């Protein structure tokens, strides 16, 4: 098995496309960093870069204005709760213009990365059929199931490598743009009315980890379509269309009860983590179960077709 | 001696079309067996089933006594093969391609890679991407990957395709060496009759998915003469002869042209006499080469 995985890794790694993808990812991180620092107008955040005490003071000032719309009032009350907590625990909020803010803004780039892993996942079996190399691959004394598994594992290793590239590029370009810092912060947020207080590294692991589950499920979907239909373009197209429209589909059809069993109601785990699930009544447990069920269906479909198919091309 | 490859009533049906029709065949260690047949006869399909790329629709395949459908890994470890064109990873070098296959087979050392590379005469170009190779060079690399684990069975689909005359000569000599010295069981397929004649010990003729005849190469070329019979009701007589002896034959007017050896003539005469046919003439019709024989059998001359 280690030999099989090394083989698949070699085939991914030695392709020209792979290095282009890594370079593109780094370029996008740098571009996002430059844009958010220089091109976009400074966000309308009067509190940025100040101590919790100053924040609270400003909030009080705003509250003293008469005839505030109720929404703003509620927002201010939440802010007050948050900064009282900061004061109580004697911690400082992370400034907006800081390497860690940049890091915490970037999990969206995992979705961009998903495009690359979908391309690799879609091609790993389909490409062998297209080039005819599948024949010399499958006449070895190795069960087909093992070959398929090694291909999936190598695809996931590629995804992990890209995640590592993304994190490294984000931190390094964050340091260059916002100054070097390894100061530890806490991430304090108001989720569903209560305070959530996490160490920075734990929070980072959580958001990137959740973004990565979406990547895993879409990449596995592409892998399955590529395996079953032996067509890389179809697998890439279908996966990316669903990746970018899945949320809309759920949004449009959210009146139906069955929609909560649809995969896309659960793929945006990051949104759920931030306390804004796509659908009401969707719990983390339900999401986990549904994501796992879809994962096993995809895996089983790929496995059944691949291990039984007559290879005739 | 136990057969290295055994096909027992193997059939293959794709989309209700019978592509291989109940083939039974034993191939032994130390022999070079040629699968001969025109385009579309089913040579590649037969090979695909032997190497496990396709399942049989009916019948069994045994490799070194192991049932392929039951113990796939144990059967496949004895086989080295090239199926149709030797397609390799274009973006990898020749050596990386061999390393790729080496990792998939137990007990193959790095030294063995150098050995097979030298053997197929590719040492100079082995570090270049396969995308730069010519067809003949790919064919050589294909042979190298098939030989990597020193298999007891070697299966080559149209191995001389794309090779220059010197390359063909080399392969022929090397296959001969493997069969005679290393006792390897070799199956090659081709529609190039002259090529088969020089390379093989035994030939099976495949047509429309049926194995219509297997014979020693000697029987085809030397022992086998053609004998011409002039008889009454020639077509009916021909049918009876074909049924009784399975000879390849052609009928023209009142003449039956049969590929058979002289010593079998009395048997045929006996059959015709007891069948009530009148025999007017029995005469030698010359020696048939494999090519003529092949065309007669497969009806390629009509
Ligand atoms: N996947 C498939 N689906 C349907 N028919 C097929 C398939 N593969 C092969 N055939 C048919 O089976 C028959 C035998 O094909 P095969 O490739 O085995 O012939 P061959 O003897 O190798 O011919 P050639 O000399 O051209 O290589 C052909 O009629 C072909 O059309
Ligand atoms: Mg063929």
Coordinates of C-alpha atoms and ligand atoms in Angstrom, one line a residue:
Chain A
X1 CA 0.0 0.0 0.0
X2 CA 2.7 2.6 0.8
X3 CA 4.2 1.8 -2.6
X4 CA 0.9 2.3 -4.3
X5 CA 0.4 5.7 -2.6
X6 CA 3.9 6.8 -3.6
X7 CA 3.0 5.9 -7.2
X8 CA -0.1 7.9 -7.2
X9 CA 1.7 10.8 -5.5
X10 CA 4.4 10.7 -8.1
X11 CA 1.8 10.9 -10.8
X12 CA 0.1 13.9 -9.2
X13 CA 3.3 15.6 -8.3
X14 CA 5.2 15.2 -11.6
X15 CA 2.4 16.8 -13.7
X16 CA 3.0 20.3 -14.8
X17 CA -0.5 21.3 -13.7
X18 CA 0.3 20.6 -10.1
X19 CA 3.0 23.2 -9.7
X20 CA 0.9 25.7 -11.6
X21 CA -1.9 25.2 -9.1
X22 CA 0.3 25.7 -6.2
X23 CA 1.8 28.9 -7.8
X24 CA -1.7 30.2 -8.5
X25 CA -2.8 29.6 -4.9
X26 CA 0.2 31.6 -3.6
X27 CA -0.5 34.3 -6.1
X28 CA -4.2 34.6 -5.1
X29 CA -3.2 34.8 -1.4
X30 CA -0.8 37.6 -2.1
X31 CA -3.4 39.4 -4.3
X32 CA -6.0 39.1 -1.6
X33 CA -3.6 40.5 0.9
X34 CA -2.6 43.4 -1.2
X35 CA -6.2 44.2 -2.2
X36 CA -7.5 44.2 1.4
X37 CA -4.6 46.3 2.6
X38 CA -4.4 48.9 -0.2
X39 CA -7.2 48.8 -2.7
X40 CA -10.3 48.3 -0.6
X41 CA -11.5 51.3 1.4
X42 CA -10.9 50.9 5.1
X43 CA -13.9 49.1 6.6
X44 CA -16.3 51.3 8.5
X45 CA -15.2 50.1 11.9
X46 CA -14.8 52.9 14.3
X47 CA -13.5 50.6 17.0
X48 CA -10.6 49.1 15.2
X49 CA -7.2 49.0 17.0
X50 CA -8.5 50.3 20.3
X51 CA -8.7 48.8 23.8
X52 CA -11.8 47.2 25.1
X53 CA -12.4 50.1 27.4
X54 CA -12.3 52.6 24.5
X55 CA -14.8 50.4 22.6
X56 CA -17.2 50.4 25.5
X57 CA -16.9 54.1 25.8
X58 CA -17.8 54.5 22.1
X59 CA -20.7 52.2 22.4
X60 CA -22.1 54.2 25.2
X61 CA -21.8 57.3 23.2
X62 CA -23.7 55.8 20.3
X63 CA -26.4 54.5 22.6
X64 CA -27.0 57.9 24.0
X65 CA -28.2 59.1 20.6
X66 CA -32.0 59.3 20.5
X67 CA -34.4 57.3 18.2
X68 CA -31.9 54.6 17.2
X69 CA -33.5 51.9 14.9
X70 CA -34.1 48.8 17.0
X71 CA -31.7 46.7 14.8
X72 CA -28.8 49.0 15.6
X73 CA -29.8 49.1 19.2
X74 CA -29.7 45.3 19.4
X75 CA -26.4 45.2 17.6
X76 CA -24.9 47.7 20.1
X77 CA -26.2 45.7 23.0
X78 CA -24.4 42.6 21.6
X79 CA -21.2 44.6 21.1
X80 CA -21.5 45.8 24.7
X81 CA -21.8 42.3 25.9
X82 CA -18.8 41.2 23.9
X83 CA -16.5 44.1 25.1
X84 CA -17.6 43.7 28.7
X85 CA -16.4 40.2 28.4
X86 CA -13.0 41.4 27.0
X87 CA -12.7 43.8 29.9
X88 CA -13.7 41.2 32.4
X89 CA -11.1 38.7 31.1
X90 CA -8.5 41.4 30.5
X91 CA -7.9 40.4 26.8
X92 CA -7.5 42.6 23.8
X93 CA -9.4 42.1 20.5
X94 CA -7.3 41.3 17.4
X95 CA -6.7 44.4 15.4
X96 CA -8.2 44.4 11.9
X97 CA -4.8 45.2 10.3
X98 CA -3.0 42.2 11.7
X99 CA -1.6 38.9 10.4
X100 CA -4.0 36.9 12.5
X101 CA -7.0 38.8 11.1
X102 CA -5.8 38.1 7.7
X103 CA -5.4 34.4 8.6
X104 CA -8.9 34.2 10.0
X105 CA -10.4 36.0 6.9
X106 CA -8.9 33.4 4.5
X107 CA -10.8 30.1 5.1
X108 CA -12.9 31.2 2.0
X109 CA -9.8 30.5 0.0
X110 CA -10.2 26.9 0.9
X111 CA -13.2 27.0 -1.5
X112 CA -10.9 28.3 -4.2
X113 CA -8.5 25.5 -3.4
X114 CA -11.3 23.1 -3.8
X115 CA -11.3 23.8 -7.5
X116 CA -7.8 22.4 -7.7
X117 CA -8.4 19.3 -5.7
X118 CA -11.6 18.7 -7.7
X119 CA -9.5 18.8 -10.9
X120 CA -7.0 16.3 -9.4
X121 CA -9.6 14.0 -7.9
X122 CA -11.7 14.0 -11.1
X123 CA -8.6 13.0 -13.2
X124 CA -7.0 10.4 -11.1
X125 CA -9.0 7.5 -12.5
X126 CA -10.6 9.1 -15.5
X127 CA -7.1 10.2 -16.8
X128 CA -5.8 6.7 -16.7
X129 CA -8.7 5.6 -18.9
X130 CA -8.2 8.6 -21.3
X131 CA -4.5 7.8 -21.7
X132 CA -4.9 4.0 -21.9
X133 CA -2.5 3.5 -19.0
X134 CA -5.3 1.9 -17.0
X135 CA -4.5 -1.4 -18.7
X136 CA -0.9 -1.7 -17.6
X137 CA -1.9 -0.4 -14.1
X138 CA -4.6 -3.1 -13.5
X139 CA -2.7 -6.2 -14.7
X140 CA -0.6 -6.1 -11.6
X141 CA -1.1 -8.6 -8.7
X142 CA -2.9 -6.0 -6.7
X143 CA -6.6 -5.9 -6.0
X144 CA -8.4 -3.1 -7.8
X145 CA -9.9 -1.9 -4.5
X146 CA -6.4 -1.2 -3.2
X147 CA -5.5 0.8 -6.3
X148 CA -8.6 2.9 -6.0
X149 CA -8.0 3.6 -2.3
X150 CA -4.4 4.6 -2.9
X151 CA -5.7 7.0 -5.5
X152 CA -8.1 8.6 -3.1
X153 CA -5.5 8.8 -0.4
X154 CA -3.0 10.5 -2.7
X155 CA -5.7 13.0 -3.8
X156 CA -6.3 13.8 -0.1
X157 CA -2.5 14.2 0.5
X158 CA -2.4 16.6 -2.4
X159 CA -5.3 18.5 -0.7
X160 CA -3.4 18.6 2.6
X161 CA -0.3 19.8 0.8
X162 CA -2.3 22.6 -0.8
X163 CA -3.8 23.5 2.6
X164 CA -0.3 23.7 4.0
X165 CA 0.7 26.0 1.1
X166 CA -2.3 28.2 1.7
X167 CA -1.6 28.6 5.4
X168 CA 2.1 29.2 4.9
X169 CA 1.4 31.7 2.1
X170 CA -1.2 33.5 4.3
X171 CA 1.0 33.8 7.4
X172 CA 4.1 34.8 5.5
X173 CA 2.3 37.4 3.4
X174 CA 0.4 38.6 6.5
X175 CA 3.7 39.2 8.2
X176 CA 5.1 41.1 5.3
X177 CA 2.0 43.2 4.9
X178 CA 1.0 43.8 8.6
X179 CA 4.3 43.3 10.4
X180 CA 5.8 40.3 12.1
X181 CA 3.9 39.0 15.2
X182 CA 3.6 35.7 17.0
X183 CA 1.7 37.2 19.8
X184 CA -1.1 34.9 21.0
X185 CA -4.6 36.2 21.0
X186 CA -8.0 34.8 21.9
X187 CA -10.8 34.8 19.5
X188 CA -14.0 35.9 21.2
X189 CA -17.3 35.9 19.4
X190 CA -21.0 36.1 20.1
X191 CA -22.6 33.0 18.7
X192 CA -26.4 32.6 19.1
X193 CA -26.4 35.1 22.0
X194 CA -23.7 33.6 24.0
X195 CA -19.9 34.2 24.2
X196 CA -17.5 31.8 22.6
X197 CA -13.9 32.2 23.7
X198 CA -11.2 30.1 22.0
X199 CA -7.4 30.3 21.8
X200 CA -6.3 31.5 18.4
X201 CA -4.7 28.3 17.2
X202 CA -7.7 26.3 18.2
X203 CA -10.0 28.7 16.4
X204 CA -7.8 28.6 13.3
X205 CA -7.8 24.8 13.3
X206 CA -11.6 24.8 13.6
X207 CA -12.4 27.1 10.7
X208 CA -9.8 25.7 8.4
X209 CA -10.8 22.2 9.4
X210 CA -14.4 22.8 8.7
X211 CA -13.7 24.5 5.4
X212 CA -11.6 21.4 4.6
X213 CA -14.6 19.0 5.2
X214 CA -16.4 20.8 2.4
X215 CA -13.3 20.3 0.2
X216 CA -13.2 16.6 1.1
X217 CA -16.8 15.9 0.2
X218 CA -16.7 17.8 -3.1
X219 CA -13.3 16.2 -4.1
X220 CA -14.7 12.8 -3.3
X221 CA -17.7 13.5 -5.4
X222 CA -15.5 14.5 -8.3
X223 CA -13.4 11.4 -7.7
X224 CA -16.5 9.2 -7.8
X225 CA -18.0 10.8 -11.0
X226 CA -14.6 10.5 -12.7
X227 CA -14.3 6.9 -11.7
X228 CA -17.9 5.9 -12.7
X229 CA -18.1 7.8 -16.0
X230 CA -14.4 7.8 -16.9
X231 CA -14.8 11.4 -17.9
X232 CA -12.6 14.0 -16.2
X233 CA -14.4 17.1 -17.8
X234 CA -17.8 15.9 -16.7
X235 CA -16.6 15.3 -13.2
X236 CA -14.9 18.7 -12.9
X237 CA -17.9 20.5 -14.4
X238 CA -20.5 18.8 -12.3
X239 CA -18.6 19.2 -9.1
X240 CA -17.8 22.9 -9.6
X241 CA -21.3 23.8 -10.7
X242 CA -22.7 22.1 -7.5
X243 CA -20.0 23.7 -5.4
X244 CA -21.0 27.1 -6.5
X245 CA -24.8 26.7 -6.8
X246 CA -25.5 24.2 -4.0
X247 CA -26.1 27.0 -1.5
X248 CA -28.5 28.8 -3.8
X249 CA -30.4 25.6 -4.5
X250 CA -31.0 25.1 -0.8
X251 CA -31.9 28.7 -0.4
X252 CA -34.5 28.6 -3.2
X253 CA -36.1 25.4 -2.0
X254 CA -35.9 25.9 1.7
X255 CA -39.7 25.6 2.1
X256 CA -39.5 21.9 1.5
X257 CA -38.9 19.6 4.4
X258 CA -36.7 17.1 2.4
X259 CA -34.3 19.8 1.6
X260 CA -32.5 19.2 4.8
X261 CA -31.4 15.8 3.6
X262 CA -29.7 17.4 0.6
X263 CA -26.0 17.4 0.7
X264 CA -25.7 21.2 0.1
X265 CA -27.7 22.1 3.2
X266 CA -24.7 20.8 5.1
X267 CA -21.6 21.5 3.1
X268 CA -21.1 25.0 4.3
X269 CA -20.0 24.0 7.8
X270 CA -18.2 27.3 8.3
X271 CA -21.5 29.2 8.2
X272 CA -22.9 26.9 10.8
X273 CA -19.9 27.4 13.0
X274 CA -20.5 31.1 12.9
X275 CA -24.0 30.6 14.1
X276 CA -25.8 31.2 10.8
X277 CA -26.9 27.8 9.4
X278 CA -28.5 27.8 5.9
X279 CA -31.6 26.1 7.3
X280 CA -33.3 26.3 10.7
X281 CA -33.2 23.2 12.8
X282 CA -30.0 21.8 11.4
X283 CA -27.8 20.6 14.2
X284 CA -24.1 19.8 14.0
X285 CA -25.0 16.1 14.7
X286 CA -27.5 16.0 11.8
X287 CA -25.0 17.6 9.5
X288 CA -22.2 15.2 10.5
X289 CA -24.5 12.2 9.9
X290 CA -25.7 13.5 6.5
X291 CA -22.1 14.4 5.4
X292 CA -20.9 10.9 6.4
X293 CA -23.8 9.2 4.6
X294 CA -23.1 11.0 1.4
X295 CA -19.4 10.3 1.7
X296 CA -20.0 6.6 2.0
X297 CA -22.5 6.6 -0.9
X298 CA -19.8 8.3 -3.1
X299 CA -17.1 5.9 -1.9
X300 CA -19.3 2.8 -2.4
X301 CA -20.4 3.9 -5.9
X302 CA -16.8 4.4 -7.0
X303 CA -15.6 1.2 -5.4
X304 CA -18.4 -1.0 -6.9
X305 CA -17.9 0.3 -10.4
X306 CA -14.1 0.3 -10.3
X307 CA -13.6 -3.2 -8.9
X308 CA -16.2 -4.8 -11.3
X309 CA -15.7 -3.0 -14.5
X310 CA -14.5 -4.6 -17.7
X311 CA -11.6 -2.5 -18.9
X312 CA -12.1 -2.2 -22.7
X313 CA -10.4 1.1 -23.6
Chain B
X1 CA 3.1 -31.3 -17.6
X2 CA 0.7 -28.9 -16.1
X3 CA -0.5 -26.1 -18.4
X4 CA 0.6 -22.6 -17.4
X5 CA -2.6 -21.1 -18.9
X6 CA -5.8 -23.0 -19.1
X7 CA -9.0 -21.7 -20.7
X8 CA -12.0 -23.9 -20.1
X9 CA -15.0 -23.1 -22.4
X10 CA -14.4 -19.4 -22.0
X11 CA -17.0 -17.1 -23.6
X12 CA -17.4 -13.4 -23.6
X13 CA -20.7 -11.6 -24.4
X14 CA -20.9 -7.9 -24.6
X15 CA -24.3 -6.3 -25.1
X16 CA -25.8 -9.6 -26.1
X17 CA -23.2 -10.0 -28.8
X18 CA -21.0 -13.1 -28.5
X19 CA -17.4 -11.9 -29.0
X20 CA -15.6 -15.0 -27.7
X21 CA -17.4 -18.3 -28.2
X22 CA -16.4 -21.1 -25.9
X23 CA -12.7 -21.2 -26.3
X24 CA -10.8 -24.1 -24.6
X25 CA -7.0 -23.9 -24.7
X26 CA -3.9 -25.1 -22.8
X27 CA -0.6 -23.4 -23.1
X28 CA 2.5 -24.9 -21.6
X29 CA 5.7 -23.7 -20.0
X30 CA 8.5 -23.4 -22.5
X31 CA 6.4 -22.9 -25.6
X32 CA 5.6 -19.9 -27.7
X33 CA 2.0 -19.9 -28.6
X34 CA 0.6 -17.7 -31.4
X35 CA -2.9 -16.4 -31.4
X36 CA -3.6 -15.8 -35.1
X37 CA -6.7 -14.2 -36.5
X38 CA -7.9 -11.4 -38.7
X39 CA -8.9 -8.0 -37.4
X40 CA -11.8 -8.2 -34.9
X41 CA -11.4 -12.0 -34.4
X42 CA -11.1 -11.6 -30.7
X43 CA -7.4 -11.9 -30.0
X44 CA -7.2 -8.8 -27.8
X45 CA -10.5 -9.7 -26.0
X46 CA -9.1 -13.2 -25.2
X47 CA -5.9 -11.6 -23.8
X48 CA -7.9 -9.1 -21.8
X49 CA -9.6 -11.9 -20.1
X50 CA -6.4 -13.8 -19.4
X51 CA -4.8 -10.8 -17.7
X52 CA -7.9 -10.0 -15.7
X53 CA -9.0 -6.8 -17.4
X54 CA -12.3 -8.4 -18.4
X55 CA -14.3 -11.0 -16.7
X56 CA -15.4 -14.1 -18.6
X57 CA -19.1 -14.4 -19.3
X58 CA -18.8 -18.2 -19.0
X59 CA -16.0 -20.6 -18.4
X60 CA -12.9 -20.5 -16.3
X61 CA -9.3 -19.3 -16.7
X62 CA -6.6 -21.0 -14.7
X63 CA -3.1 -19.5 -14.4
X64 CA -0.5 -21.8 -13.0
X65 CA -3.3 -23.8 -11.5
X66 CA -5.0 -20.8 -9.8
X67 CA -8.5 -19.9 -10.8
X68 CA -8.2 -16.3 -11.9
X69 CA -11.7 -15.4 -10.8
X70 CA -11.0 -16.7 -7.3
X71 CA -7.4 -15.8 -6.5
X72 CA -6.7 -12.9 -8.6
X73 CA -3.5 -11.7 -7.0
X74 CA -1.9 -15.2 -6.9
X75 CA -2.8 -15.7 -10.5
X76 CA -1.7 -12.3 -11.8
X77 CA 1.7 -12.4 -10.1
X78 CA 2.8 -15.0 -12.7
X79 CA 1.9 -12.8 -15.7
X80 CA 3.8 -10.1 -17.5
X81 CA 1.9 -8.6 -20.4
X82 CA 1.4 -5.9 -23.0
X83 CA -2.2 -5.4 -24.1
X84 CA -2.6 -3.6 -27.4
X85 CA -0.4 -0.5 -27.4
X86 CA 2.0 -0.2 -24.5
X87 CA 0.6 3.1 -23.1
X88 CA 2.8 4.6 -20.4
X89 CA 2.8 7.8 -18.5
X90 CA 4.1 10.4 -21.0
X91 CA 5.1 12.9 -18.4
X92 CA 7.3 10.5 -16.5
X93 CA 10.7 9.2 -17.7
X94 CA 11.1 5.7 -18.8
X95 CA 12.8 4.8 -15.6
X96 CA 10.1 6.4 -13.5
X97 CA 7.5 4.3 -15.4
X98 CA 9.5 1.2 -14.5
X99 CA 9.8 2.2 -10.9
X100 CA 6.0 2.7 -10.9
X101 CA 5.4 -0.9 -11.9
X102 CA 8.3 -2.2 -9.7
X103 CA 6.5 -0.8 -6.6
X104 CA 3.4 -2.8 -7.6
X105 CA 5.1 -6.2 -7.7
X106 CA 6.7 -7.9 -4.7
X107 CA 10.4 -8.7 -4.8
X108 CA 11.5 -6.6 -7.7
X109 CA 14.8 -4.9 -7.0
X110 CA 16.2 -1.6 -8.4
X111 CA 19.0 -3.6 -10.0
X112 CA 16.4 -5.5 -12.0
X113 CA 15.2 -2.2 -13.5
X114 CA 18.7 -1.6 -14.9
X115 CA 18.8 -5.2 -16.1
X116 CA 15.6 -5.1 -18.1
X117 CA 16.5 -1.6 -19.4
X118 CA 19.7 -2.9 -20.8
X119 CA 18.0 -6.0 -22.1
X120 CA 15.6 -4.1 -24.3
X121 CA 18.3 -1.8 -25.4
X122 CA 16.9 1.4 -23.8
X123 CA 19.7 2.3 -21.4
X124 CA 20.7 5.4 -23.3
X125 CA 17.2 6.9 -23.4
X126 CA 15.7 5.7 -20.1
X127 CA 15.9 9.0 -18.3
X128 CA 13.9 10.9 -21.0
X129 CA 10.2 11.4 -20.7
X130 CA 8.2 8.7 -22.5
X131 CA 6.4 11.5 -24.4
X132 CA 9.6 11.9 -26.4
X133 CA 9.8 8.2 -27.4
X134 CA 9.1 6.7 -30.8
X135 CA 6.6 3.9 -31.2
X136 CA 9.3 1.3 -31.3
X137 CA 10.9 2.7 -28.1
X138 CA 7.6 2.5 -26.4
X139 CA 7.2 -1.0 -27.5
X140 CA 10.6 -1.8 -26.0
X141 CA 9.7 -0.1 -22.7
X142 CA 6.4 -2.1 -22.8
X143 CA 8.4 -5.3 -23.0
X144 CA 10.7 -4.1 -20.2
X145 CA 7.7 -3.6 -17.8
X146 CA 6.3 -7.0 -18.7
X147 CA 9.7 -8.7 -17.9
X148 CA 10.3 -6.8 -14.7
X149 CA 9.2 -9.4 -12.3
X150 CA 10.6 -12.4 -14.3
X151 CA 7.1 -13.8 -14.9
X152 CA 6.5 -17.4 -15.7
X153 CA 4.0 -16.3 -18.3
X154 CA 4.5 -13.6 -20.9
X155 CA 1.6 -12.3 -23.0
X156 CA 2.3 -9.9 -25.8
X157 CA -0.4 -8.5 -28.0
X158 CA 1.1 -7.7 -31.4
X159 CA 4.6 -7.3 -30.0
X160 CA 6.4 -6.5 -33.2
X161 CA 4.1 -3.6 -34.1
X162 CA 6.3 -0.5 -34.7
X163 CA 9.6 -2.3 -34.4
X164 CA 12.3 -2.1 -37.0
X165 CA 13.6 -5.3 -38.6
X166 CA 16.5 -5.5 -36.2
X167 CA 14.2 -5.0 -33.3
X168 CA 11.9 -7.7 -34.5
X169 CA 14.9 -10.0 -34.8
X170 CA 16.1 -9.2 -31.3
X171 CA 12.7 -9.8 -29.8
X172 CA 12.3 -13.0 -31.6
X173 CA 15.6 -14.3 -30.4
X174 CA 14.9 -13.1 -26.9
X175 CA 11.5 -14.8 -26.7
X176 CA 13.1 -18.0 -28.0
X177 CA 15.7 -17.7 -25.3
X178 CA 13.1 -17.2 -22.6
X179 CA 11.0 -20.1 -23.7
X180 CA 13.9 -22.5 -24.2
X181 CA 16.3 -21.5 -21.3
X182 CA 13.9 -20.0 -18.7
X183 CA 10.9 -22.3 -19.5
X184 CA 8.7 -19.2 -19.8
X185 CA 5.2 -19.7 -21.3
X186 CA 4.7 -17.1 -24.0
X187 CA 1.6 -16.1 -25.9
X188 CA 1.8 -13.7 -28.7
X189 CA -1.0 -12.4 -30.9
X190 CA -0.7 -11.2 -34.5
X191 CA -2.3 -11.1 -37.9
X192 CA 1.1 -11.1 -39.5
X193 CA 1.4 -14.7 -40.6
X194 CA 5.0 -14.6 -41.7
X195 CA 6.0 -13.3 -38.4
X196 CA 4.1 -16.0 -36.5
X197 CA 5.6 -18.7 -38.6
X198 CA 9.1 -17.6 -37.6
X199 CA 8.3 -17.1 -33.9
X200 CA 5.9 -19.6 -32.7
X201 CA 5.9 -23.3 -31.7
X202 CA 2.2 -23.7 -31.9
X203 CA -0.6 -21.6 -33.4
X204 CA -4.2 -21.2 -32.6
X205 CA -6.4 -19.7 -35.3
X206 CA -9.1 -17.5 -34.1
X207 CA -12.0 -16.4 -36.2
X208 CA -15.3 -14.7 -35.2
X209 CA -14.5 -15.4 -31.6
X210 CA -14.0 -19.2 -32.2
X211 CA -10.8 -21.0 -31.9
X212 CA -11.1 -23.0 -35.1
X213 CA -7.9 -24.8 -35.0
X214 CA -4.7 -25.3 -33.0
X215 CA -1.7 -27.0 -34.4
X216 CA 2.1 -27.3 -34.2
X217 CA 3.8 -24.9 -36.5
X218 CA 5.4 -28.0 -38.2
X219 CA 2.0 -29.4 -39.1
X220 CA 1.1 -26.1 -40.8
X221 CA 4.2 -25.7 -42.9
X222 CA 5.9 -29.0 -43.6
X223 CA 3.8 -32.1 -42.9
X224 CA 0.7 -30.5 -44.1
X225 CA 0.2 -31.0 -47.8
X226 CA -2.8 -30.3 -49.8
X227 CA -4.6 -33.1 -51.5
X228 CA -7.2 -32.7 -54.2
X229 CA -10.2 -35.1 -54.5
X230 CA -12.5 -35.2 -57.4
X231 CA -15.7 -36.8 -56.2
X232 CA -19.4 -36.9 -56.9
X233 CA -21.6 -34.5 -54.8
X234 CA -18.5 -32.6 -53.8
X235 CA -20.1 -30.2 -51.3
X236 CA -21.9 -32.9 -49.5
X237 CA -18.8 -35.0 -49.3
X238 CA -16.8 -32.0 -48.1
X239 CA -19.3 -31.5 -45.3
X240 CA -18.8 -35.1 -44.2
X241 CA -15.0 -34.9 -44.3
X242 CA -15.0 -31.6 -42.4
X243 CA -17.3 -33.2 -39.8
X244 CA -15.3 -36.3 -39.4
X245 CA -11.7 -34.9 -39.5
X246 CA -12.0 -31.2 -38.9
X247 CA -9.7 -30.4 -41.9
X248 CA -9.6 -27.1 -43.5
X249 CA -10.9 -27.5 -47.0
X250 CA -12.2 -25.6 -50.0
X251 CA -14.7 -26.9 -52.6
X252 CA -14.7 -25.9 -56.3
X253 CA -17.0 -27.6 -58.7
X254 CA -16.4 -31.3 -58.2
X255 CA -13.0 -30.8 -56.6
X256 CA -12.3 -30.7 -52.8
X257 CA -9.0 -29.2 -51.8
X258 CA -8.0 -30.4 -48.4
X259 CA -5.1 -29.4 -46.2
X260 CA -3.9 -32.7 -44.8
X261 CA -1.0 -35.0 -44.7
X262 CA -0.5 -37.8 -47.1
X263 CA -0.8 -40.5 -44.5
X264 CA -4.3 -39.6 -43.8
X265 CA -5.5 -40.1 -47.4
X266 CA -6.6 -43.7 -46.8
X267 CA -8.9 -42.6 -44.0
X268 CA -10.6 -40.0 -46.2
X269 CA -11.0 -42.5 -49.0
X270 CA -12.5 -45.0 -46.7
X271 CA -15.0 -42.4 -45.5
X272 CA -16.0 -41.4 -49.0
X273 CA -16.4 -44.9 -50.1
X274 CA -18.5 -45.9 -47.2
X275 CA -20.5 -42.7 -47.7
X276 CA -21.4 -43.9 -51.2
X277 CA -19.5 -41.2 -53.0
X278 CA -17.7 -41.9 -56.3
X279 CA -14.0 -41.0 -56.3
X280 CA -12.7 -40.0 -59.7
X281 CA -9.3 -38.6 -58.8
X282 CA -7.0 -38.2 -55.8
X283 CA -3.9 -36.0 -56.5
X284 CA -1.4 -33.9 -54.6
X285 CA -2.3 -30.2 -54.8
X286 CA 1.0 -28.8 -53.5
X287 CA 2.3 -27.8 -50.2
X288 CA 0.3 -25.1 -48.4
X289 CA 2.1 -22.4 -46.5
X290 CA 0.7 -21.0 -43.4
X291 CA -0.6 -18.0 -45.2
X292 CA -2.6 -20.0 -47.7
X293 CA -3.8 -22.2 -44.9
X294 CA -4.8 -19.3 -42.9
X295 CA -6.7 -17.7 -45.7
X296 CA -8.5 -21.0 -46.5
X297 CA -9.5 -21.5 -42.9
X298 CA -10.7 -18.0 -42.4
X299 CA -12.3 -17.7 -45.8
X300 CA -10.1 -14.6 -46.5
X301 CA -9.7 -15.7 -50.1
X302 CA -13.3 -15.6 -51.1
Ligands
LIG1 N1 -16.0 -3.1 -25.4 C1 -16.5 -3.7 -26.5 N2 -17.8 -3.5 -26.7 C2 -18.3 -4.1 -27.8 N3 -17.7 -4.8 -28.7 C3 -16.4 -5.0 -28.5 C4 -15.7 -4.5 -27.4 N4 -14.4 -4.8 -27.5 C5 -14.3 -5.6 -28.6 N5 -15.4 -5.7 -29.2 C6 -15.7 -6.5 -30.5 O1 -15.1 -7.7 -30.3 C7 -14.5 -8.2 -31.5 C8 -13.1 -8.7 -31.2 O2 -12.3 -7.6 -30.9 P1 -10.8 -7.7 -30.5 O3 -10.3 -6.4 -30.2 O4 -10.6 -8.8 -29.5 O5 -10.2 -8.2 -31.9 P2 -8.7 -8.5 -32.3 O6 -8.6 -9.9 -32.8 O7 -7.7 -8.1 -31.2 O8 -8.5 -7.5 -33.6 P3 -7.2 -6.7 -34.1 O9 -6.4 -7.6 -35.0 O10 -7.9 -5.6 -34.9 O11 -6.5 -6.2 -32.9 C9 -14.6 -7.1 -32.5 O12 -15.7 -7.3 -33.3 C10 -15.0 -5.9 -31.6 O13 -15.8 -5.0 -32.3
LIG2 MG1 -6.2 -6.6 -31.1

